Tab-separated table of C-alpha atoms in Angstrom:
chain	number	residue	atom	x	y	z
U	1	MET	CA	-67.854	83.053	-55.508
U	2	SER	CA	-71.154	81.779	-54.591
U	3	GLU	CA	-73.784	84.473	-54.144
U	4	HIS	CA	-74.388	82.566	-50.000
U	5	ASN	CA	-70.601	82.869	-48.984
U	6	TYR	CA	-69.757	80.106	-46.489
U	7	GLN	CA	-66.665	82.317	-44.970
U	8	ALA	CA	-67.823	83.499	-41.510
U	9	PHE	CA	-69.122	80.299	-41.169
U	10	TRP	CA	-65.750	78.558	-42.123
U	11	GLU	CA	-64.050	80.684	-39.466
U	12	GLU	CA	-66.643	80.084	-37.257
U	13	ALA	CA	-65.973	76.033	-37.571
U	14	LEU	CA	-62.252	76.347	-37.176
U	15	ASN	CA	-62.221	78.566	-34.209
U	16	GLN	CA	-64.731	76.289	-32.248
U	17	ILE	CA	-62.485	73.172	-33.565
U	18	HIS	CA	-59.362	75.011	-32.443
U	19	GLN	CA	-60.934	75.663	-28.566
U	20	GLU	CA	-62.008	72.060	-28.328
U	21	TYR	CA	-58.177	70.819	-28.686
U	22	ALA	CA	-56.845	73.897	-26.980
U	23	ALA	CA	-58.940	72.721	-23.981
U	24	LYS	CA	-57.493	68.807	-24.360
U	25	GLY	CA	-53.670	70.187	-24.608
U	26	GLU	CA	-53.547	69.405	-28.212
U	27	GLU	CA	-52.737	72.440	-30.104
U	28	ASN	CA	-49.871	71.092	-31.886
U	29	GLU	CA	-51.766	68.839	-33.756
U	30	PHE	CA	-54.784	71.329	-34.696
U	31	GLN	CA	-51.756	73.598	-36.448
U	32	ILE	CA	-50.788	70.450	-38.444
U	33	TRP	CA	-53.709	68.827	-38.771
U	34	PHE	CA	-56.120	71.405	-39.678
U	35	ASN	CA	-53.769	73.638	-41.746
U	36	MET	CA	-56.142	74.477	-44.517
U	37	GLU	CA	-57.514	78.415	-46.120
U	38	TYR	CA	-60.958	79.122	-47.393
U	39	VAL	CA	-60.793	80.232	-50.979
U	40	GLU	CA	-64.149	80.130	-52.597
U	41	ASP	CA	-67.596	78.539	-52.180
U	42	THR	CA	-70.730	77.408	-54.289
U	43	LEU	CA	-73.943	76.407	-52.731
U	44	ASN	CA	-72.829	73.038	-51.853
U	45	GLU	CA	-69.279	72.943	-51.510
U	46	ILE	CA	-66.142	74.917	-50.061
U	47	THR	CA	-62.846	75.107	-51.759
U	48	VAL	CA	-59.886	75.433	-49.700
U	49	SER	CA	-56.306	75.324	-50.062
U	50	VAL	CA	-53.996	72.481	-48.713
U	51	ALA	CA	-50.431	72.310	-48.475
U	52	SER	CA	-50.334	68.131	-50.523
U	53	ASP	CA	-52.119	65.663	-51.887
U	54	PHE	CA	-50.532	63.784	-49.086
U	55	MET	CA	-51.638	66.381	-46.312
U	56	TRP	CA	-54.872	66.114	-47.602
U	57	PHE	CA	-54.961	62.391	-47.538
U	58	LYS	CA	-54.078	62.199	-44.103
U	59	MET	CA	-56.702	65.249	-43.184
U	60	ASN	CA	-58.956	62.338	-44.507
U	61	ASP	CA	-58.081	59.044	-43.515
U	62	MET	CA	-57.860	60.632	-39.668
U	63	HIS	CA	-60.623	62.395	-39.828
U	64	TYR	CA	-60.011	65.852	-39.605
U	65	VAL	CA	-61.699	67.239	-42.653
U	66	SER	CA	-65.179	65.367	-42.027
U	67	SER	CA	-65.038	66.831	-38.588
U	68	ILE	CA	-65.346	70.463	-40.344
U	69	GLU	CA	-67.789	69.507	-42.257
U	70	ALA	CA	-70.030	68.202	-38.787
U	71	LYS	CA	-69.281	71.510	-37.709
U	72	LEU	CA	-70.168	73.647	-40.758
U	73	CYS	CA	-73.437	71.347	-40.718
U	74	GLU	CA	-74.251	72.431	-37.011
U	75	LEU	CA	-73.914	76.246	-38.307
U	76	THR	CA	-75.207	76.131	-41.404
U	77	GLY	CA	-77.699	73.289	-41.689
U	78	ARG	CA	-76.666	72.231	-44.838
U	79	ASN	CA	-74.448	69.274	-45.899
U	80	LEU	CA	-71.417	71.593	-47.235
U	81	LYS	CA	-67.869	69.008	-48.730
U	82	ILE	CA	-64.951	70.487	-48.627
U	83	LYS	CA	-62.995	70.398	-51.735
U	84	PRO	CA	-58.861	70.665	-51.903
U	85	LEU	CA	-56.969	73.040	-54.113
U	86	ILE	CA	-53.229	71.796	-53.940
U	87	ARG	CA	-50.843	74.567	-52.979
U	88	LYS	CA	-48.080	74.740	-55.804
U	89	ASN	CA	-44.064	75.971	-55.032
U	90	SER	CA	-45.154	79.199	-54.144
U	91	ILE	CA	-47.435	81.414	-52.454
U	92	LYS	CA	-50.527	83.196	-54.161
U	93	LYS	CA	-52.718	85.626	-53.339
U	94	ARG	CA	-56.235	84.748	-53.315
U	95	GLU	CA	-57.159	86.164	-56.686
U	96	GLU	CA	-53.709	84.003	-58.243
U	97	ILE	CA	-55.658	80.731	-56.984
U	98	ILE	CA	-58.631	81.463	-58.290
U	99	GLU	CA	-57.482	82.351	-61.507
U	100	ASP	CA	-55.658	78.523	-61.103
U	101	LEU	CA	-59.209	77.539	-60.522
U	102	LYS	CA	-60.329	78.636	-63.699
U	103	LYS	CA	-57.370	77.068	-65.490
U	104	SER	CA	-57.952	73.621	-64.360
U	105	SER	CA	-61.622	73.733	-64.618
U	106	VAL	CA	-62.408	73.270	-61.501
U	107	SER	CA	-64.611	76.608	-60.823
U	108	LYS	CA	-65.958	78.703	-64.028
U	109	ASN	CA	-66.705	82.278	-63.975
U	110	THR	CA	-65.855	83.240	-60.444
U	111	ASP	CA	-66.051	87.064	-59.296
U	112	THR	CA	-63.015	88.276	-57.866
U	113	GLN	CA	-63.348	92.084	-57.469
U	114	ASN	CA	-63.644	91.788	-54.036
U	115	ALA	CA	-61.850	88.811	-52.996
U	116	THR	CA	-59.737	90.127	-49.751
U	117	SER	CA	-56.322	88.787	-49.750
U	118	TYR	CA	-54.896	84.989	-49.350
U	119	VAL	CA	-52.915	84.762	-45.890
U	120	LYS	CA	-50.227	82.888	-46.093
U	121	PRO	CA	-50.084	79.502	-44.806
U	122	GLU	CA	-48.108	78.836	-41.462
U	123	ARG	CA	-47.511	74.835	-41.772
U	124	SER	CA	-44.559	73.737	-44.470
U	125	GLU	CA	-45.434	72.349	-47.138
U	126	PHE	CA	-45.708	68.182	-47.559
U	127	ILE	CA	-43.976	67.046	-50.848
U	128	GLN	CA	-45.520	63.233	-51.187
U	129	SER	CA	-48.025	62.707	-53.262
U	130	GLN	CA	-50.626	59.912	-53.210
U	131	ASN	CA	-50.961	60.108	-56.883
U	132	ASN	CA	-50.954	56.078	-58.137
U	133	GLU	CA	-48.725	56.932	-60.803
U	134	PRO	CA	-45.673	58.608	-58.882
U	135	GLN	CA	-44.263	62.123	-60.508
U	136	ASN	CA	-41.776	62.241	-63.336
U	137	GLU	CA	-41.250	66.046	-62.645
U	138	LYS	CA	-39.075	67.395	-59.777
U	139	VAL	CA	-40.994	67.531	-56.458
U	140	SER	CA	-42.014	70.751	-55.602
U	141	SER	CA	-40.188	72.562	-52.416
U	142	PRO	CA	-41.811	73.505	-49.394
U	143	LEU	CA	-43.413	77.053	-48.611
U	144	ASN	CA	-41.939	79.843	-47.926
U	145	ILE	CA	-38.333	78.707	-48.752
U	146	SER	CA	-36.918	81.542	-50.884
U	147	THR	CA	-34.104	79.888	-52.402
U	148	PRO	CA	-31.168	82.164	-53.748
U	149	LYS	CA	-30.014	82.329	-57.400
U	150	GLU	CA	-26.067	81.613	-56.533
U	151	PHE	CA	-25.991	79.012	-53.468
U	152	LYS	CA	-23.274	79.736	-51.550
U	153	ILE	CA	-21.740	76.515	-49.650
U	154	HIS	CA	-20.283	76.948	-46.135
U	155	PRO	CA	-17.161	74.474	-45.425
U	156	GLN	CA	-17.906	72.914	-43.299
U	157	LEU	CA	-21.979	72.130	-44.582
U	158	ASN	CA	-23.748	69.367	-46.621
U	159	SER	CA	-24.863	71.521	-49.669
U	160	ASN	CA	-27.369	68.470	-50.215
U	161	TYR	CA	-28.779	68.928	-47.130
U	162	THR	CA	-31.326	71.779	-47.376
U	163	PHE	CA	-34.963	72.199	-46.513
U	164	GLU	CA	-35.615	71.985	-50.337
U	165	ASN	CA	-34.175	68.430	-49.840
U	166	PHE	CA	-35.417	67.458	-47.391
U	167	VAL	CA	-39.195	65.152	-47.274
U	168	ILE	CA	-41.730	65.690	-44.868
U	169	GLY	CA	-44.199	63.351	-43.184
U	170	ASP	CA	-46.628	63.239	-40.672
U	171	LYS	CA	-44.082	62.387	-37.781
U	172	ASN	CA	-41.567	64.733	-39.367
U	173	GLU	CA	-43.697	67.867	-40.076
U	174	PHE	CA	-43.361	69.805	-36.879
U	175	ALA	CA	-39.798	69.487	-36.306
U	176	TYR	CA	-39.082	70.807	-40.062
U	177	SER	CA	-41.494	73.405	-39.349
U	178	ALA	CA	-39.697	74.513	-36.412
U	179	SER	CA	-35.884	74.417	-38.361
U	180	LEU	CA	-37.346	76.533	-40.596
U	181	ALA	CA	-39.130	78.997	-38.260
U	182	VAL	CA	-35.214	78.986	-36.823
U	183	ALA	CA	-33.379	79.306	-39.841
U	184	LYS	CA	-35.511	82.692	-40.763
U	185	ASN	CA	-35.223	84.094	-37.282
U	186	PRO	CA	-32.203	83.083	-35.751
U	187	GLY	CA	-31.343	83.671	-32.218
U	188	LYS	CA	-35.285	85.005	-32.000
U	189	ALA	CA	-37.258	81.813	-32.309
U	190	TYR	CA	-36.801	78.583	-30.272
U	191	ASN	CA	-33.049	79.423	-28.963
U	192	PRO	CA	-31.552	76.514	-28.352
U	193	ILE	CA	-33.159	74.074	-30.877
U	194	LEU	CA	-32.501	70.771	-30.077
U	195	ILE	CA	-33.854	67.683	-32.735
U	196	TYR	CA	-33.525	64.255	-31.086
U	197	GLY	CA	-34.256	60.569	-32.507
U	198	GLY	CA	-32.778	57.467	-33.784
U	199	VAL	CA	-29.896	57.210	-36.509
U	200	GLY	CA	-30.775	57.943	-39.723
U	201	LEU	CA	-33.837	60.044	-39.467
U	202	GLY	CA	-32.445	63.545	-40.586
U	203	LYS	CA	-31.238	65.162	-37.589
U	204	THR	CA	-28.010	65.979	-39.164
U	205	HIS	CA	-30.022	66.759	-42.360
U	206	LEU	CA	-32.546	69.191	-40.302
U	207	MET	CA	-29.419	70.966	-38.379
U	208	HIS	CA	-27.081	71.438	-42.070
U	209	SER	CA	-30.611	72.775	-43.706
U	210	ILE	CA	-30.817	75.393	-40.692
U	211	GLY	CA	-27.066	75.982	-41.080
U	212	ASN	CA	-27.307	76.449	-45.427
U	213	TYR	CA	-30.709	78.933	-45.104
U	214	ILE	CA	-29.085	81.184	-42.440
U	215	TYR	CA	-25.671	81.125	-44.226
U	216	ASN	CA	-27.119	82.158	-47.580
U	217	GLN	CA	-29.922	84.561	-46.355
U	218	ARG	CA	-27.444	86.322	-44.033
U	219	GLY	CA	-24.417	86.562	-45.852
U	220	GLU	CA	-20.443	85.214	-45.656
U	221	ASN	CA	-19.513	87.564	-42.601
U	222	LEU	CA	-21.821	85.378	-40.112
U	223	LYS	CA	-19.769	83.657	-37.281
U	224	MET	CA	-20.995	79.946	-37.867
U	225	THR	CA	-19.614	76.891	-36.809
U	226	TYR	CA	-20.634	73.403	-37.448
U	227	LEU	CA	-19.153	70.651	-35.809
U	228	THR	CA	-19.996	67.000	-33.684
U	229	ALA	CA	-20.224	66.994	-29.692
U	230	GLU	CA	-17.023	64.559	-30.319
U	231	ASN	CA	-14.928	67.069	-32.451
U	232	PHE	CA	-15.898	69.976	-29.621
U	233	THR	CA	-14.250	67.329	-26.613
U	234	ASN	CA	-10.829	66.914	-28.468
U	235	GLU	CA	-10.632	70.763	-29.582
U	236	PHE	CA	-10.899	71.686	-26.002
U	237	LEU	CA	-8.897	68.674	-24.609
U	238	PHE	CA	-6.219	69.633	-27.182
U	239	SER	CA	-6.254	73.526	-25.561
U	240	LEU	CA	-6.692	72.206	-22.410
U	241	ARG	CA	-2.563	70.700	-22.819
U	242	ASN	CA	-1.513	73.038	-24.897
U	243	LYS	CA	-2.532	75.782	-22.933
U	244	THR	CA	-4.291	77.223	-25.635
U	245	THR	CA	-7.642	77.575	-23.759
U	246	GLU	CA	-8.421	80.979	-24.275
U	247	GLN	CA	-8.092	80.911	-27.923
U	248	PHE	CA	-11.087	78.078	-27.717
U	249	LYS	CA	-13.357	80.184	-25.622
U	250	ASN	CA	-12.648	83.444	-28.027
U	251	LYS	CA	-13.449	81.013	-31.123
U	252	TYR	CA	-17.202	79.670	-30.084
U	253	ARG	CA	-18.334	82.146	-27.677
U	254	LYS	CA	-18.033	85.001	-30.111
U	255	LEU	CA	-20.115	83.222	-32.928
U	256	ASP	CA	-23.281	84.193	-34.473
U	257	VAL	CA	-24.863	80.238	-35.429
U	258	LEU	CA	-23.517	76.987	-33.732
U	259	LEU	CA	-24.556	73.273	-34.729
U	260	LEU	CA	-23.307	71.203	-32.708
U	261	ASP	CA	-24.114	67.244	-33.349
U	262	ASP	CA	-24.839	64.338	-31.061
U	263	ILE	CA	-24.443	66.170	-28.328
U	264	HIS	CA	-25.087	62.218	-26.105
U	265	PHE	CA	-21.231	62.174	-26.329
U	266	ILE	CA	-20.351	64.721	-23.637
U	267	THR	CA	-22.327	62.397	-21.456
U	268	ASP	CA	-19.734	61.227	-18.235
U	269	LYS	CA	-16.976	64.184	-19.387
U	270	GLU	CA	-17.209	66.550	-16.414
U	271	VAL	CA	-14.602	69.406	-17.368
U	272	VAL	CA	-16.205	69.377	-20.923
U	273	GLN	CA	-19.854	70.191	-19.902
U	274	GLU	CA	-18.387	73.000	-18.007
U	275	GLU	CA	-17.097	74.499	-21.004
U	276	LEU	CA	-19.989	74.035	-22.768
U	277	PHE	CA	-22.148	75.580	-20.298
U	278	HIS	CA	-20.302	78.409	-20.216
U	279	THR	CA	-20.148	78.889	-23.852
U	280	PHE	CA	-23.591	78.323	-23.938
U	281	GLU	CA	-24.371	81.330	-21.352
U	282	ALA	CA	-21.757	83.623	-23.773
U	283	LEU	CA	-23.647	82.580	-26.964
U	284	TYR	CA	-27.413	83.178	-25.522
U	285	GLN	CA	-26.540	86.069	-24.197
U	286	LYS	CA	-25.634	87.610	-27.520
U	287	LYS	CA	-28.654	86.124	-28.714
U	288	ALA	CA	-26.494	83.538	-31.190
U	289	GLN	CA	-28.358	80.858	-32.163
U	290	MET	CA	-28.030	77.689	-30.830
U	291	VAL	CA	-28.622	74.030	-32.806
U	292	PHE	CA	-27.917	70.500	-30.619
U	293	THR	CA	-29.144	67.267	-32.266
U	294	CYS	CA	-29.196	64.165	-29.766
U	295	ASP	CA	-30.026	60.342	-30.017
U	296	ARG	CA	-32.850	60.889	-27.344
U	297	PRO	CA	-34.389	63.294	-25.055
U	298	ILE	CA	-32.012	65.408	-22.897
U	299	ASN	CA	-33.975	64.149	-19.960
U	300	GLU	CA	-32.846	60.146	-20.980
U	301	LEU	CA	-29.661	61.091	-20.926
U	302	LYS	CA	-27.784	59.884	-17.601
U	303	ASN	CA	-24.640	62.102	-16.440
U	304	ILE	CA	-25.199	65.132	-17.750
U	305	GLU	CA	-25.580	68.055	-15.315
U	306	ASP	CA	-28.696	69.445	-14.361
U	307	ARG	CA	-28.124	73.156	-15.375
U	308	LEU	CA	-26.368	72.039	-18.655
U	309	LYS	CA	-29.886	69.846	-19.132
U	310	ASN	CA	-31.811	72.784	-18.646
U	311	ARG	CA	-30.077	75.011	-21.189
U	312	PHE	CA	-30.291	72.651	-23.369
U	313	THR	CA	-34.053	72.377	-23.394
U	314	ARG	CA	-34.478	76.040	-22.888
U	315	GLY	CA	-35.996	76.644	-26.005
U	316	MET	CA	-37.578	74.071	-28.170
U	317	SER	CA	-36.999	70.043	-28.642
U	318	VAL	CA	-38.506	68.714	-31.146
U	319	ASN	CA	-38.633	64.825	-32.023
U	320	LEU	CA	-37.735	62.653	-35.370
U	321	GLN	CA	-39.222	59.464	-35.740
U	322	LEU	CA	-39.290	56.623	-37.900
U	323	GLU	CA	-41.555	57.573	-41.078
U	324	SER	CA	-44.698	55.759	-42.760
U	325	TYR	CA	-44.769	53.612	-45.374
U	326	GLU	CA	-46.252	56.924	-47.654
U	327	VAL	CA	-43.325	58.642	-46.642
U	328	ARG	CA	-40.763	56.203	-47.400
U	329	VAL	CA	-41.982	55.807	-50.572
U	330	ALA	CA	-42.361	59.179	-51.434
U	331	ILE	CA	-38.244	59.770	-50.264
U	332	LEU	CA	-37.242	56.666	-52.988
U	333	GLN	CA	-39.130	58.953	-55.893
U	334	LYS	CA	-37.531	62.288	-54.851
U	335	LYS	CA	-34.062	60.451	-54.117
U	336	ILE	CA	-34.823	58.402	-57.783
U	337	ILE	CA	-35.767	61.664	-59.636
U	338	ASP	CA	-32.599	63.697	-57.913
U	339	MET	CA	-30.547	61.491	-59.129
U	340	GLY	CA	-31.895	61.731	-62.862
U	341	LYS	CA	-33.673	58.455	-63.268
U	342	ARG	CA	-37.140	58.259	-64.519
U	343	ILE	CA	-40.640	56.630	-62.925
U	344	PRO	CA	-41.489	54.602	-63.813
U	345	GLU	CA	-39.469	54.277	-67.025
U	346	ASP	CA	-36.434	53.801	-65.072
U	347	PHE	CA	-37.577	52.880	-61.775
U	348	PRO	CA	-40.926	50.525	-61.416
U	349	ASN	CA	-43.429	51.100	-58.896
U	350	ASP	CA	-43.523	47.557	-58.152
U	351	VAL	CA	-39.786	48.310	-57.206
U	352	ILE	CA	-40.836	50.923	-54.611
U	353	ASP	CA	-42.441	49.433	-52.713
U	354	PHE	CA	-40.423	46.536	-52.345
U	355	VAL	CA	-38.018	48.593	-51.315
U	356	ALA	CA	-40.393	50.765	-49.072
U	357	LYS	CA	-41.895	47.651	-47.801
U	358	ASN	CA	-38.584	45.754	-46.894
U	359	VAL	CA	-36.727	48.757	-45.630
U	360	GLN	CA	-38.112	49.864	-42.258
U	361	THR	CA	-34.846	50.855	-40.261
U	362	ASN	CA	-33.925	54.737	-41.092
U	363	ILE	CA	-33.521	57.138	-44.383
U	364	ARG	CA	-30.011	55.952	-44.476
U	365	ASP	CA	-30.626	52.412	-44.894
U	366	LEU	CA	-33.389	53.673	-47.461
U	367	GLU	CA	-30.415	55.449	-49.136
U	368	GLY	CA	-27.910	52.725	-49.517
U	369	ILE	CA	-30.461	50.270	-50.571
U	370	LEU	CA	-31.667	53.228	-53.948
U	371	THR	CA	-27.846	53.953	-54.528
U	372	ASN	CA	-27.337	50.570	-55.196
U	373	LEU	CA	-30.187	50.050	-57.446
U	374	VAL	CA	-29.292	52.985	-59.553
U	375	GLY	CA	-25.279	52.248	-60.236
U	376	TYR	CA	-26.563	49.009	-61.255
U	377	ILE	CA	-29.245	50.319	-63.509
U	378	ASP	CA	-25.877	52.534	-65.359
U	379	LEU	CA	-23.714	49.275	-65.595
U	380	ILE	CA	-26.359	47.132	-67.151
U	381	LYS	CA	-28.043	50.022	-69.208
U	382	LYS	CA	-31.449	48.559	-68.900
U	383	PRO	CA	-34.699	49.029	-67.563
U	384	LEU	CA	-35.149	48.261	-64.192
U	385	THR	CA	-37.544	44.767	-63.196
U	386	LEU	CA	-38.668	43.764	-60.019
U	387	GLU	CA	-37.051	39.803	-59.828
U	388	PHE	CA	-33.722	41.927	-60.852
U	389	ALA	CA	-34.093	44.173	-58.088
U	390	GLN	CA	-35.477	41.414	-55.599
U	391	ASN	CA	-31.989	39.425	-56.574
U	392	THR	CA	-30.079	42.588	-57.019
U	393	ILE	CA	-30.414	43.863	-52.840
U	394	ARG	CA	-31.303	40.367	-50.939
U	395	ASN	CA	-27.848	40.013	-49.182
U	396	THR	CA	-28.372	43.888	-48.448
U	397	LEU	CA	-31.840	43.646	-46.877
U	398	ASN	CA	-31.218	40.565	-45.071
U	399	GLN	CA	-28.462	41.848	-43.742
U	400	ILE	CA	-30.433	44.900	-42.509
U	401	GLN	CA	-33.364	42.746	-41.027
U	402	THR	CA	-30.492	40.813	-39.381
U	403	ALA	CA	-29.192	43.826	-37.716
U	404	SER	CA	-33.128	44.729	-36.743
U	405	ILE	CA	-34.010	44.177	-33.488
U	406	SER	CA	-35.227	41.044	-32.035
U	407	ILE	CA	-38.907	40.253	-30.916
U	408	GLU	CA	-37.282	38.659	-27.957
U	409	THR	CA	-35.259	41.973	-27.347
U	410	ILE	CA	-38.552	43.763	-27.477
U	411	GLN	CA	-40.394	41.183	-25.285
U	412	LYS	CA	-37.228	41.486	-22.632
U	413	VAL	CA	-37.442	45.105	-22.391
U	414	VAL	CA	-40.929	45.707	-22.137
U	415	ALA	CA	-41.254	42.596	-20.050
U	416	ASP	CA	-38.367	44.044	-17.708
U	417	HIS	CA	-40.025	47.328	-17.544
U	418	TYR	CA	-43.496	45.879	-16.234
U	419	ASN	CA	-41.750	43.351	-13.741
U	420	ILE	CA	-42.994	40.089	-14.951
U	421	SER	CA	-41.575	37.574	-16.672
U	422	LEU	CA	-40.738	36.657	-20.018
U	423	SER	CA	-42.733	33.753	-20.391
U	424	ASP	CA	-45.719	35.730	-19.206
U	425	ILE	CA	-45.417	38.009	-21.913
U	426	LYS	CA	-45.112	35.927	-24.597
U	427	GLY	CA	-48.160	33.235	-23.203
U	428	LYS	CA	-51.775	33.288	-23.114
U	429	LYS	CA	-52.341	34.237	-19.565
U	430	LYS	CA	-55.486	36.703	-20.132
U	431	THR	CA	-55.142	38.716	-16.527
U	432	LYS	CA	-54.986	42.460	-17.163
U	433	LYS	CA	-51.205	42.107	-15.633
U	434	PHE	CA	-50.442	40.292	-18.771
U	435	ILE	CA	-52.329	41.451	-21.682
U	436	GLY	CA	-51.544	45.140	-21.829
U	437	PRO	CA	-47.452	44.912	-21.658
U	438	ARG	CA	-48.463	42.209	-24.506
U	439	GLN	CA	-50.391	44.349	-26.287
U	440	ILE	CA	-47.595	47.080	-26.409
U	441	ALA	CA	-44.868	44.291	-26.905
U	442	ILE	CA	-46.447	43.751	-30.036
U	443	TYR	CA	-47.295	46.585	-31.004
U	444	ILE	CA	-43.664	48.164	-30.305
U	445	ALA	CA	-42.361	44.607	-32.657
U	446	ARG	CA	-44.569	45.627	-35.635
U	447	GLN	CA	-43.180	49.381	-35.182
U	448	MET	CA	-39.871	49.033	-34.572
U	449	GLY	CA	-38.850	45.601	-36.540
U	450	GLY	CA	-41.956	45.808	-39.272
U	451	TYR	CA	-42.081	41.939	-38.362
U	452	SER	CA	-45.636	40.474	-39.808
U	453	TYR	CA	-48.512	39.596	-38.118
U	454	PRO	CA	-47.996	35.503	-38.802
U	455	GLN	CA	-44.211	36.234	-37.298
U	456	LEU	CA	-45.962	38.086	-34.551
U	457	GLY	CA	-48.404	35.429	-33.735
U	458	ASP	CA	-45.683	32.213	-33.573
U	459	GLU	CA	-43.682	34.534	-31.141
U	460	PHE	CA	-46.570	35.222	-28.698
U	461	GLY	CA	-47.722	32.353	-27.724
U	462	GLY	CA	-48.609	30.625	-31.340
U	463	LYS	CA	-51.471	33.127	-31.494
U	464	ASP	CA	-53.853	33.901	-34.863
U	465	HIS	CA	-52.703	36.449	-36.986
U	466	THR	CA	-55.573	38.570	-36.293
U	467	THR	CA	-54.952	38.955	-32.534
U	468	MET	CA	-51.899	40.185	-33.481
U	469	MET	CA	-53.581	42.845	-35.815
U	470	HIS	CA	-56.441	43.216	-32.919
U	471	SER	CA	-53.503	44.315	-30.621
U	472	PHE	CA	-51.682	46.942	-32.900
U	473	ASN	CA	-54.499	48.403	-33.662
U	474	LEU	CA	-55.685	49.018	-29.842
U	475	ILE	CA	-52.761	50.556	-28.750
U	476	ASN	CA	-52.367	51.966	-32.144
U	477	ASP	CA	-55.567	54.171	-31.759
U	478	ARG	CA	-55.254	54.547	-27.649
U	479	ILE	CA	-51.231	56.413	-28.110
U	480	LYS	CA	-53.739	59.300	-29.855
U	481	ILE	CA	-55.458	60.059	-26.626
U	482	ASP	CA	-53.499	58.908	-24.198
U	483	SER	CA	-50.423	61.044	-23.979
U	484	ASN	CA	-48.873	59.126	-21.332
U	485	LEU	CA	-49.012	55.916	-23.259
U	486	ASP	CA	-47.477	57.567	-26.044
U	487	GLN	CA	-44.574	58.767	-23.708
U	488	ILE	CA	-44.471	55.268	-21.767
U	489	ILE	CA	-43.454	53.455	-25.502
U	490	LYS	CA	-41.393	56.195	-26.739
U	491	VAL	CA	-39.186	55.339	-23.928
U	492	LEU	CA	-39.475	51.944	-24.111
U	493	MET	CA	-38.633	51.920	-28.233
U	494	ARG	CA	-35.356	53.757	-26.644
U	495	GLU	CA	-34.908	51.739	-24.171
U	496	ILE	CA	-35.005	48.741	-26.572
U	497	GLN	CA	-31.902	50.531	-28.686
U	498	ASP	CA	-29.837	51.065	-25.860
U	499	TYR	CA	-30.191	47.261	-25.000
U	500	LYS	CA	-29.366	45.994	-28.631
U	501	LYS	CA	-26.319	48.435	-28.650
U	502	GLN	CA	-25.080	46.379	-25.056
């Protein structure tokens, strides 16, 4: 530790920034992106612990680090730089972190005699690494997770769906953290928790992770059930026909944990909703943990009783979205290693890059492509090449892209929403009434369909690709500060998904 000791300034800088974010109603953003803990300092530098390389990359990319440095400059009058120390598998006390600094030659002659205890970080560790070369060793587990030596398998749960196996990114980190909090304190933290999002984004994975964690930490005597809303419906209707409703009620109203998947299935089913309402009330009264998943926010579900909607959202609702390119790379890297393959010897970086760029639908499609390629590696007994991968999965990629959402569908839904014609949203009219919806449609087409800027230019009046890029970046910047626009775009995206299913 330096004789200057900037820790008090560090804490005051974070406190002031925290207040600024809280005043704007952006408490969650502060908690996620200012997740750094003071470790030590030198004359011109402060070392802080950070969850991962990926987290540090994003903090810099989004200018959060520079905002703290600016605040420190205001308080100290010095241009202090912030230096990261990436946290590893387990939570370490500050003395241990400083010892790691010594070993890695990051810091020398560190005085630890008066070191205070290192504060346990509240947020979870990201798994992604931004190194140029993917890591060949197993990806480290997130922080704060205690995995029993002998993993107990619940008969209704997928043992592969655990928190350790869930790759965390900027769009699912909050959902992950909330789910982990539920697993650690069932019936107390966020009850119920509702996890919603599109197909293949990890809702069921998080639900099973909660169940597996509770089952392994709390013991086998816990009454826990996982089932889909469809199975819940079928079982209840069967009990009505066979006059065994009391048995059904005893089975579900005396649980300690209920994991109910795909609750959107019960729309229009009034009798089932009635029973689920009473099941909810019974479980809530006894502080039993409830976890639900849905393909959209509850308030967008039609033909669901208001009182049941109210119960679903009583605790915490968290959203899962399509992850960025960087996180798709992380998912591929981790699963390749889990499959016993080496990077880059068995699975070259250019192949990972190709798959991550071309599969922008969901995690399930990523896993399908990966399984296909790993299967070929095992068959041909040769290292994988980019050319071979491109030829091997060309048909599968075409199927995925054919099944993806068309630009015209996006244009039609957005045009209908803003009550303008399809020709107006495609055209070149520069009045405000048309420019805004057109830019939103371009943004959504890029996000949902992964279309290139030249492709978008062809579909939006034959404009230059730089115009498309400008439109995308404009909306991308606006949604960071305009929560209303962000919500409108999310609603439009779900409407587009529904339109596609028709």
